[in-house]
Amino acid sequence: DGGITQSPKYLFRKEGQNVTLSCEQNLNHDAMYWYRQDPGQGLRLIYYSQIVNDFQKGDIAEGYSVSREKKESFPLTVTSAQKNPTAFYLCASSMSPGANVLTFGAGSRLTVL
Amino acid sequence: KQEVTQIPAALSVPEGENLVLNCSFTDSAIYNLQWFRQDPGKGLTSLLLIQSSQREQTSGRLNASLDKSSGRSTLYIAASQPGDSATYLCAFASGSARQLTFGSGTQLTVLP
């Protein structure tokens, strides 16, 4: 079945460490997105990529970095510069950059100890 | 900047009741509006998408309406079931997916 796989599901990090969240899709979608979700808040866009080797900052990109070396993969690195990284992170994809129907992964919960 | 508000933040109803979830937005230049379901600790599942030219969409027991003039969308759930318990989010699109603005969601609990 086609879909989006995020890993790990749960991740614990010590302060000062960088961590990378994986996102893989087999939908042959061109565009991929990373969102952050905090309790009681809507999703906020961190980064998005419309095509391989290209990505753009979203609304809250500070302290995060991404890469898009393959169409299927869009990993997100939470760096030590992110002051409040504890959150639920969601990866999504859409068929084309102009499409706005998203398919979401199951999410990764990051907790900073 | 577009704002999307969902009220109430939480709702608890007995099984079998019909219910309405509300979503309001500030920008009438809407492209489409989507309703999503999110189970605890899970990703989002798209339920209904209403284009700006449409007034409503139906899927099974779900009906979503869109009133651009008043800046409101409603999600109607008929004959609610415990399996409907989840958080329901609406998202306003002013263009492509990178321009989606999400509401904070309504957490629905249907009591058996």
PDB file of C-alpha atoms in Angstrom:
ATOM      1  CA  ASP A   1       0.000   0.000   0.000  1.00  0.00           C
ATOM      2  CA  GLY A   2       1.193   3.508  -0.782  1.00  0.00           C
ATOM      3  CA  GLY A   3       1.786   5.872   2.058  1.00  0.00           C
ATOM      4  CA  ILE A   4       4.157   7.863   4.213  1.00  0.00           C
ATOM      5  CA  THR A   5       6.398   6.264   6.824  1.00  0.00           C
ATOM      6  CA  GLN A   6       7.798   8.322   9.657  1.00  0.00           C
ATOM      7  CA  SER A   7      10.403   7.049  12.087  1.00  0.00           C
ATOM      8  CA  PRO A   8      11.017   6.862  14.920  1.00  0.00           C
ATOM      9  CA  LYS A   9       7.561   7.125  16.439  1.00  0.00           C
ATOM     10  CA  TYR A  10       9.006   8.284  19.762  1.00  0.00           C
ATOM     11  CA  LEU A  11      12.355   9.988  20.284  1.00  0.00           C
ATOM     12  CA  PHE A  12      14.040  11.361  23.372  1.00  0.00           C
ATOM     13  CA  ARG A  13      16.815  13.891  23.155  1.00  0.00           C
ATOM     14  CA  LYS A  14      19.114  15.511  25.606  1.00  0.00           C
ATOM     15  CA  GLU A  15      19.543  19.242  25.414  1.00  0.00           C
ATOM     16  CA  GLY A  16      22.269  20.243  22.990  1.00  0.00           C
ATOM     17  CA  GLN A  17      21.858  17.218  20.725  1.00  0.00           C
ATOM     18  CA  ASN A  18      20.789  17.225  17.118  1.00  0.00           C
ATOM     19  CA  VAL A  19      18.244  14.599  16.087  1.00  0.00           C
ATOM     20  CA  THR A  20      16.974  13.559  12.671  1.00  0.00           C
ATOM     21  CA  LEU A  21      13.430  12.460  11.929  1.00  0.00           C
ATOM     22  CA  SER A  22      12.891  10.261   8.912  1.00  0.00           C
ATOM     23  CA  CYS A  23      10.087  10.628   6.362  1.00  0.00           C
ATOM     24  CA  GLU A  24       9.741   8.267   3.400  1.00  0.00           C
ATOM     25  CA  GLN A  25       6.913   8.154   0.841  1.00  0.00           C
ATOM     26  CA  ASN A  26       6.123   5.673  -1.916  1.00  0.00           C
ATOM     27  CA  LEU A  27       3.305   7.686  -3.461  1.00  0.00           C
ATOM     28  CA  ASN A  28       5.492   9.212  -6.174  1.00  0.00           C
ATOM     29  CA  HIS A  29       4.486  12.634  -4.866  1.00  0.00           C
ATOM     30  CA  ASP A  30       6.577  15.612  -5.895  1.00  0.00           C
ATOM     31  CA  ALA A  31       5.990  17.833  -2.859  1.00  0.00           C
ATOM     32  CA  MET A  32       6.732  17.059   0.778  1.00  0.00           C
ATOM     33  CA  TYR A  33       6.145  19.019   3.982  1.00  0.00           C
ATOM     34  CA  TRP A  34       7.099  19.038   7.638  1.00  0.00           C
ATOM     35  CA  TYR A  35       4.688  20.346  10.258  1.00  0.00           C
ATOM     36  CA  ARG A  36       4.963  20.839  13.976  1.00  0.00           C
ATOM     37  CA  GLN A  37       1.953  20.306  16.251  1.00  0.00           C
ATOM     38  CA  ASP A  38       1.815  21.534  19.840  1.00  0.00           C
ATOM     39  CA  PRO A  39      -1.027  20.754  22.278  1.00  0.00           C
ATOM     40  CA  GLY A  40      -4.093  22.871  21.602  1.00  0.00           C
ATOM     41  CA  GLN A  41      -2.590  24.436  18.499  1.00  0.00           C
ATOM     42  CA  GLY A  42      -2.973  23.947  14.807  1.00  0.00           C
ATOM     43  CA  LEU A  43      -0.239  22.568  12.584  1.00  0.00           C
ATOM     44  CA  ARG A  44       2.552  24.958  11.713  1.00  0.00           C
ATOM     45  CA  LEU A  45       4.689  24.574   8.590  1.00  0.00           C
ATOM     46  CA  ILE A  46       8.420  24.121   9.201  1.00  0.00           C
ATOM     47  CA  TYR A  47       9.821  23.369   5.740  1.00  0.00           C
ATOM     48  CA  TYR A  48       8.507  22.209   2.408  1.00  0.00           C
ATOM     49  CA  SER A  49      10.044  20.823  -0.769  1.00  0.00           C
ATOM     50  CA  GLN A  50       8.445  21.063  -4.181  1.00  0.00           C
ATOM     51  CA  ILE A  51      11.065  19.049  -6.037  1.00  0.00           C
ATOM     52  CA  VAL A  52      14.243  17.084  -5.465  1.00  0.00           C
ATOM     53  CA  ASN A  53      17.219  19.183  -4.345  1.00  0.00           C
ATOM     54  CA  ASP A  54      15.000  22.133  -3.537  1.00  0.00           C
ATOM     55  CA  PHE A  55      13.328  23.177  -0.290  1.00  0.00           C
ATOM     56  CA  GLN A  56      11.883  26.333   1.223  1.00  0.00           C
ATOM     57  CA  LYS A  57      11.399  27.656   4.749  1.00  0.00           C
ATOM     58  CA  GLY A  58       7.937  27.617   6.227  1.00  0.00           C
ATOM     59  CA  ASP A  59       6.595  29.726   9.065  1.00  0.00           C
ATOM     60  CA  ILE A  60       8.812  28.320  11.844  1.00  0.00           C
ATOM     61  CA  ALA A  61      12.051  27.120  10.187  1.00  0.00           C
ATOM     62  CA  GLU A  62      14.482  28.468  12.809  1.00  0.00           C
ATOM     63  CA  GLY A  63      16.380  25.659  14.522  1.00  0.00           C
ATOM     64  CA  TYR A  64      15.486  23.077  11.880  1.00  0.00           C
ATOM     65  CA  SER A  65      17.152  21.830   8.696  1.00  0.00           C
ATOM     66  CA  VAL A  66      16.079  19.512   5.883  1.00  0.00           C
ATOM     67  CA  SER A  67      17.399  17.830   2.765  1.00  0.00           C
ATOM     68  CA  ARG A  68      15.725  16.407  -0.333  1.00  0.00           C
ATOM     69  CA  GLU A  69      18.277  14.261  -2.122  1.00  0.00           C
ATOM     70  CA  LYS A  70      15.706  11.705  -3.269  1.00  0.00           C
ATOM     71  CA  LYS A  71      12.101  12.125  -4.285  1.00  0.00           C
ATOM     72  CA  GLU A  72      11.002   9.574  -1.704  1.00  0.00           C
ATOM     73  CA  SER A  73      12.823  11.009   1.294  1.00  0.00           C
ATOM     74  CA  PHE A  74      12.597  14.284   3.237  1.00  0.00           C
ATOM     75  CA  PRO A  75      14.410  14.020   6.585  1.00  0.00           C
ATOM     76  CA  LEU A  76      14.109  16.738   9.210  1.00  0.00           C
ATOM     77  CA  THR A  77      16.950  17.579  11.601  1.00  0.00           C
ATOM     78  CA  VAL A  78      16.059  19.297  14.839  1.00  0.00           C
ATOM     79  CA  THR A  79      19.189  21.154  15.851  1.00  0.00           C
ATOM     80  CA  SER A  80      20.361  22.344  19.227  1.00  0.00           C
ATOM     81  CA  ALA A  81      19.430  25.844  18.102  1.00  0.00           C
ATOM     82  CA  GLN A  82      15.723  24.966  18.398  1.00  0.00           C
ATOM     83  CA  LYS A  83      14.844  26.331  21.827  1.00  0.00           C
ATOM     84  CA  ASN A  84      11.660  24.383  22.433  1.00  0.00           C
ATOM     85  CA  PRO A  85      11.814  21.201  20.346  1.00  0.00           C
ATOM     86  CA  THR A  86       9.416  19.035  22.363  1.00  0.00           C
ATOM     87  CA  ALA A  87       6.461  18.525  20.011  1.00  0.00           C
ATOM     88  CA  PHE A  88       4.671  16.164  17.641  1.00  0.00           C
ATOM     89  CA  TYR A  89       6.142  16.292  14.132  1.00  0.00           C
ATOM     90  CA  LEU A  90       4.105  15.406  11.063  1.00  0.00           C
ATOM     91  CA  CYS A  91       5.361  14.768   7.555  1.00  0.00           C
ATOM     92  CA  ALA A  92       3.025  15.111   4.581  1.00  0.00           C
ATOM     93  CA  SER A  93       3.136  14.961   0.816  1.00  0.00           C
ATOM     94  CA  SER A  94       1.081  16.159  -2.126  1.00  0.00           C
ATOM     95  CA  MET A  95       1.031  14.999  -5.712  1.00  0.00           C
ATOM     96  CA  SER A  96       2.333  18.251  -7.071  1.00  0.00           C
ATOM     97  CA  PRO A  97       3.537  21.560  -5.624  1.00  0.00           C
ATOM     98  CA  GLY A  98       0.302  23.232  -6.605  1.00  0.00           C
ATOM     99  CA  ALA A  99      -1.942  20.588  -5.103  1.00  0.00           C
ATOM    100  CA  ASN A 100      -3.353  21.094  -1.637  1.00  0.00           C
ATOM    101  CA  VAL A 101      -4.655  17.636  -0.859  1.00  0.00           C
ATOM    102  CA  LEU A 102      -2.197  16.211   1.618  1.00  0.00           C
ATOM    103  CA  THR A 103      -1.361  12.698   2.728  1.00  0.00           C
ATOM    104  CA  PHE A 104       0.065  12.553   6.246  1.00  0.00           C
ATOM    105  CA  GLY A 105       2.400  10.182   8.026  1.00  0.00           C
ATOM    106  CA  ALA A 106       1.633   8.875  11.512  1.00  0.00           C
ATOM    107  CA  GLY A 107       3.931  11.377  13.183  1.00  0.00           C
ATOM    108  CA  SER A 108       6.988  11.387  15.438  1.00  0.00           C
ATOM    109  CA  ARG A 109       6.902  12.586  19.023  1.00  0.00           C
ATOM    110  CA  LEU A 110      10.095  14.261  20.178  1.00  0.00           C
ATOM    111  CA  THR A 111      10.734  14.857  23.861  1.00  0.00           C
ATOM    112  CA  VAL A 112      13.702  16.795  25.157  1.00  0.00           C
ATOM    113  CA  LEU A 113      14.904  15.582  28.553  1.00  0.00           C
TER     114      LEU A 113
ATOM    115  CA  LYS B   1      -2.486  36.724   8.030  1.00  0.00           C
ATOM    116  CA  GLN B   2      -5.254  34.181   7.761  1.00  0.00           C
ATOM    117  CA  GLU B   3      -6.642  32.929  11.057  1.00  0.00           C
ATOM    118  CA  VAL B   4      -8.698  29.795  11.497  1.00  0.00           C
ATOM    119  CA  THR B   5     -10.689  29.291  14.696  1.00  0.00           C
ATOM    120  CA  GLN B   6     -12.463  26.171  15.885  1.00  0.00           C
ATOM    121  CA  ILE B   7     -15.001  26.303  18.667  1.00  0.00           C
ATOM    122  CA  PRO B   8     -15.512  24.475  20.952  1.00  0.00           C
ATOM    123  CA  ALA B   9     -12.069  23.105  21.764  1.00  0.00           C
ATOM    124  CA  ALA B  10     -13.660  19.984  23.225  1.00  0.00           C
ATOM    125  CA  LEU B  11     -17.082  18.399  22.988  1.00  0.00           C
ATOM    126  CA  SER B  12     -18.599  15.361  24.675  1.00  0.00           C
ATOM    127  CA  VAL B  13     -21.889  13.863  23.464  1.00  0.00           C
ATOM    128  CA  PRO B  14     -23.854  10.655  24.044  1.00  0.00           C
ATOM    129  CA  GLU B  15     -23.887   8.048  21.313  1.00  0.00           C
ATOM    130  CA  GLY B  16     -26.522   8.559  18.644  1.00  0.00           C
ATOM    131  CA  GLU B  17     -26.613  12.335  18.875  1.00  0.00           C
ATOM    132  CA  ASN B  18     -26.267  14.529  15.807  1.00  0.00           C
ATOM    133  CA  LEU B  19     -23.612  17.213  16.229  1.00  0.00           C
ATOM    134  CA  VAL B  20     -22.030  20.196  14.510  1.00  0.00           C
ATOM    135  CA  LEU B  21     -18.414  21.303  14.646  1.00  0.00           C
ATOM    136  CA  ASN B  22     -17.592  24.872  13.702  1.00  0.00           C
ATOM    137  CA  CYS B  23     -14.695  26.457  11.855  1.00  0.00           C
ATOM    138  CA  SER B  24     -14.358  30.168  11.122  1.00  0.00           C
ATOM    139  CA  PHE B  25     -11.803  31.957   8.980  1.00  0.00           C
ATOM    140  CA  THR B  26     -10.903  35.588   8.476  1.00  0.00           C
ATOM    141  CA  ASP B  27      -9.994  35.741   4.774  1.00  0.00           C
ATOM    142  CA  SER B  28     -12.812  35.294   2.267  1.00  0.00           C
ATOM    143  CA  ALA B  29     -10.305  34.698  -0.565  1.00  0.00           C
ATOM    144  CA  ILE B  30     -10.574  31.008  -0.045  1.00  0.00           C
ATOM    145  CA  TYR B  31      -9.413  28.332  -2.456  1.00  0.00           C
ATOM    146  CA  ASN B  32     -10.843  25.413  -0.573  1.00  0.00           C
ATOM    147  CA  LEU B  33     -11.447  24.179   2.939  1.00  0.00           C
ATOM    148  CA  GLN B  34     -10.677  20.727   4.248  1.00  0.00           C
ATOM    149  CA  TRP B  35     -11.762  18.784   7.289  1.00  0.00           C
ATOM    150  CA  PHE B  36      -9.368  16.275   8.824  1.00  0.00           C
ATOM    151  CA  ARG B  37      -9.640  13.660  11.550  1.00  0.00           C
ATOM    152  CA  GLN B  38      -6.774  12.946  13.923  1.00  0.00           C
ATOM    153  CA  ASP B  39      -6.746  10.016  16.320  1.00  0.00           C
ATOM    154  CA  PRO B  40      -4.548  10.338  19.439  1.00  0.00           C
ATOM    155  CA  GLY B  41      -0.860  10.170  18.568  1.00  0.00           C
ATOM    156  CA  LYS B  42      -1.602   9.683  14.872  1.00  0.00           C
ATOM    157  CA  GLY B  43      -1.396  11.605  11.645  1.00  0.00           C
ATOM    158  CA  LEU B  44      -4.262  13.403   9.920  1.00  0.00           C
ATOM    159  CA  THR B  45      -6.804  11.711   7.670  1.00  0.00           C
ATOM    160  CA  SER B  46      -8.638  13.846   5.138  1.00  0.00           C
ATOM    161  CA  LEU B  47     -12.418  13.611   5.508  1.00  0.00           C
ATOM    162  CA  LEU B  48     -13.920  16.166   3.172  1.00  0.00           C
ATOM    163  CA  LEU B  49     -12.698  18.895   0.872  1.00  0.00           C
ATOM    164  CA  ILE B  50     -14.943  21.756  -0.247  1.00  0.00           C
ATOM    165  CA  GLN B  51     -13.872  23.869  -3.184  1.00  0.00           C
ATOM    166  CA  SER B  52     -14.604  27.591  -3.051  1.00  0.00           C
ATOM    167  CA  SER B  53     -17.281  27.170  -5.709  1.00  0.00           C
ATOM    168  CA  GLN B  54     -19.126  24.545  -3.663  1.00  0.00           C
ATOM    169  CA  ARG B  55     -21.418  24.947  -0.699  1.00  0.00           C
ATOM    170  CA  GLU B  56     -21.232  21.468   0.768  1.00  0.00           C
ATOM    171  CA  GLN B  57     -19.800  17.977   0.506  1.00  0.00           C
ATOM    172  CA  THR B  58     -21.102  14.733   1.932  1.00  0.00           C
ATOM    173  CA  SER B  59     -19.467  11.440   2.794  1.00  0.00           C
ATOM    174  CA  GLY B  60     -21.540   8.862   4.625  1.00  0.00           C
ATOM    175  CA  ARG B  61     -22.662  10.336   7.947  1.00  0.00           C
ATOM    176  CA  LEU B  62     -20.522  13.436   7.442  1.00  0.00           C
ATOM    177  CA  ASN B  63     -21.615  16.648   5.787  1.00  0.00           C
ATOM    178  CA  ALA B  64     -19.435  19.734   5.505  1.00  0.00           C
ATOM    179  CA  SER B  65     -20.718  23.134   4.458  1.00  0.00           C
ATOM    180  CA  LEU B  66     -18.966  26.312   3.428  1.00  0.00           C
ATOM    181  CA  ASP B  67     -20.265  29.867   3.688  1.00  0.00           C
ATOM    182  CA  LYS B  68     -17.634  32.227   2.360  1.00  0.00           C
ATOM    183  CA  SER B  69     -19.651  35.351   3.027  1.00  0.00           C
ATOM    184  CA  SER B  70     -19.788  34.670   6.742  1.00  0.00           C
ATOM    185  CA  GLY B  71     -16.341  33.033   6.892  1.00  0.00           C
ATOM    186  CA  ARG B  72     -17.652  29.797   8.319  1.00  0.00           C
ATOM    187  CA  SER B  73     -17.588  26.087   7.691  1.00  0.00           C
ATOM    188  CA  THR B  74     -19.429  23.422   9.640  1.00  0.00           C
ATOM    189  CA  LEU B  75     -18.940  19.680   9.891  1.00  0.00           C
ATOM    190  CA  TYR B  76     -22.153  17.824  10.656  1.00  0.00           C
ATOM    191  CA  ILE B  77     -21.897  14.300  12.048  1.00  0.00           C
ATOM    192  CA  ALA B  78     -25.112  12.309  12.044  1.00  0.00           C
ATOM    193  CA  ALA B  79     -25.908   9.541  14.511  1.00  0.00           C
ATOM    194  CA  SER B  80     -22.565   9.795  16.285  1.00  0.00           C
ATOM    195  CA  GLN B  81     -20.738   6.621  17.351  1.00  0.00           C
ATOM    196  CA  PRO B  82     -17.943   6.004  19.881  1.00  0.00           C
ATOM    197  CA  GLY B  83     -15.644   5.335  16.924  1.00  0.00           C
ATOM    198  CA  ASP B  84     -16.110   8.956  15.889  1.00  0.00           C
ATOM    199  CA  SER B  85     -14.139  10.042  18.956  1.00  0.00           C
ATOM    200  CA  ALA B  86     -11.119  11.948  17.682  1.00  0.00           C
ATOM    201  CA  THR B  87      -9.872  15.472  17.096  1.00  0.00           C
ATOM    202  CA  TYR B  88     -11.324  17.183  14.050  1.00  0.00           C
ATOM    203  CA  LEU B  89      -9.310  19.901  12.353  1.00  0.00           C
ATOM    204  CA  CYS B  90     -10.242  22.258   9.569  1.00  0.00           C
ATOM    205  CA  ALA B  91      -7.690  23.775   7.212  1.00  0.00           C
ATOM    206  CA  PHE B  92      -8.129  26.804   5.001  1.00  0.00           C
ATOM    207  CA  ALA B  93      -6.292  26.905   1.678  1.00  0.00           C
ATOM    208  CA  SER B  94      -5.579  30.180  -0.064  1.00  0.00           C
ATOM    209  CA  GLY B  95      -3.549  28.380  -2.721  1.00  0.00           C
ATOM    210  CA  SER B  96      -1.188  25.437  -2.726  1.00  0.00           C
ATOM    211  CA  ALA B  97      -0.565  23.153   0.249  1.00  0.00           C
ATOM    212  CA  ARG B  98       2.185  25.390   1.535  1.00  0.00           C
ATOM    213  CA  GLN B  99      -0.508  27.974   2.073  1.00  0.00           C
ATOM    214  CA  LEU B 100      -2.728  25.835   4.290  1.00  0.00           C
ATOM    215  CA  THR B 101      -3.735  27.350   7.619  1.00  0.00           C
ATOM    216  CA  PHE B 102      -4.942  24.874  10.223  1.00  0.00           C
ATOM    217  CA  GLY B 103      -7.328  25.388  13.079  1.00  0.00           C
ATOM    218  CA  SER B 104      -6.427  24.063  16.513  1.00  0.00           C
ATOM    219  CA  GLY B 105      -9.095  21.376  16.364  1.00  0.00           C
ATOM    220  CA  THR B 106     -12.142  20.202  18.283  1.00  0.00           C
ATOM    221  CA  GLN B 107     -11.629  17.127  20.447  1.00  0.00           C
ATOM    222  CA  LEU B 108     -14.788  15.031  20.191  1.00  0.00           C
ATOM    223  CA  THR B 109     -15.726  12.300  22.646  1.00  0.00           C
ATOM    224  CA  VAL B 110     -18.776  10.160  21.911  1.00  0.00           C
ATOM    225  CA  LEU B 111     -19.898   8.330  25.025  1.00  0.00           C
ATOM    226  CA  PRO B 112     -21.373   4.817  24.669  1.00  0.00           C
TER     227      PRO B 112
END
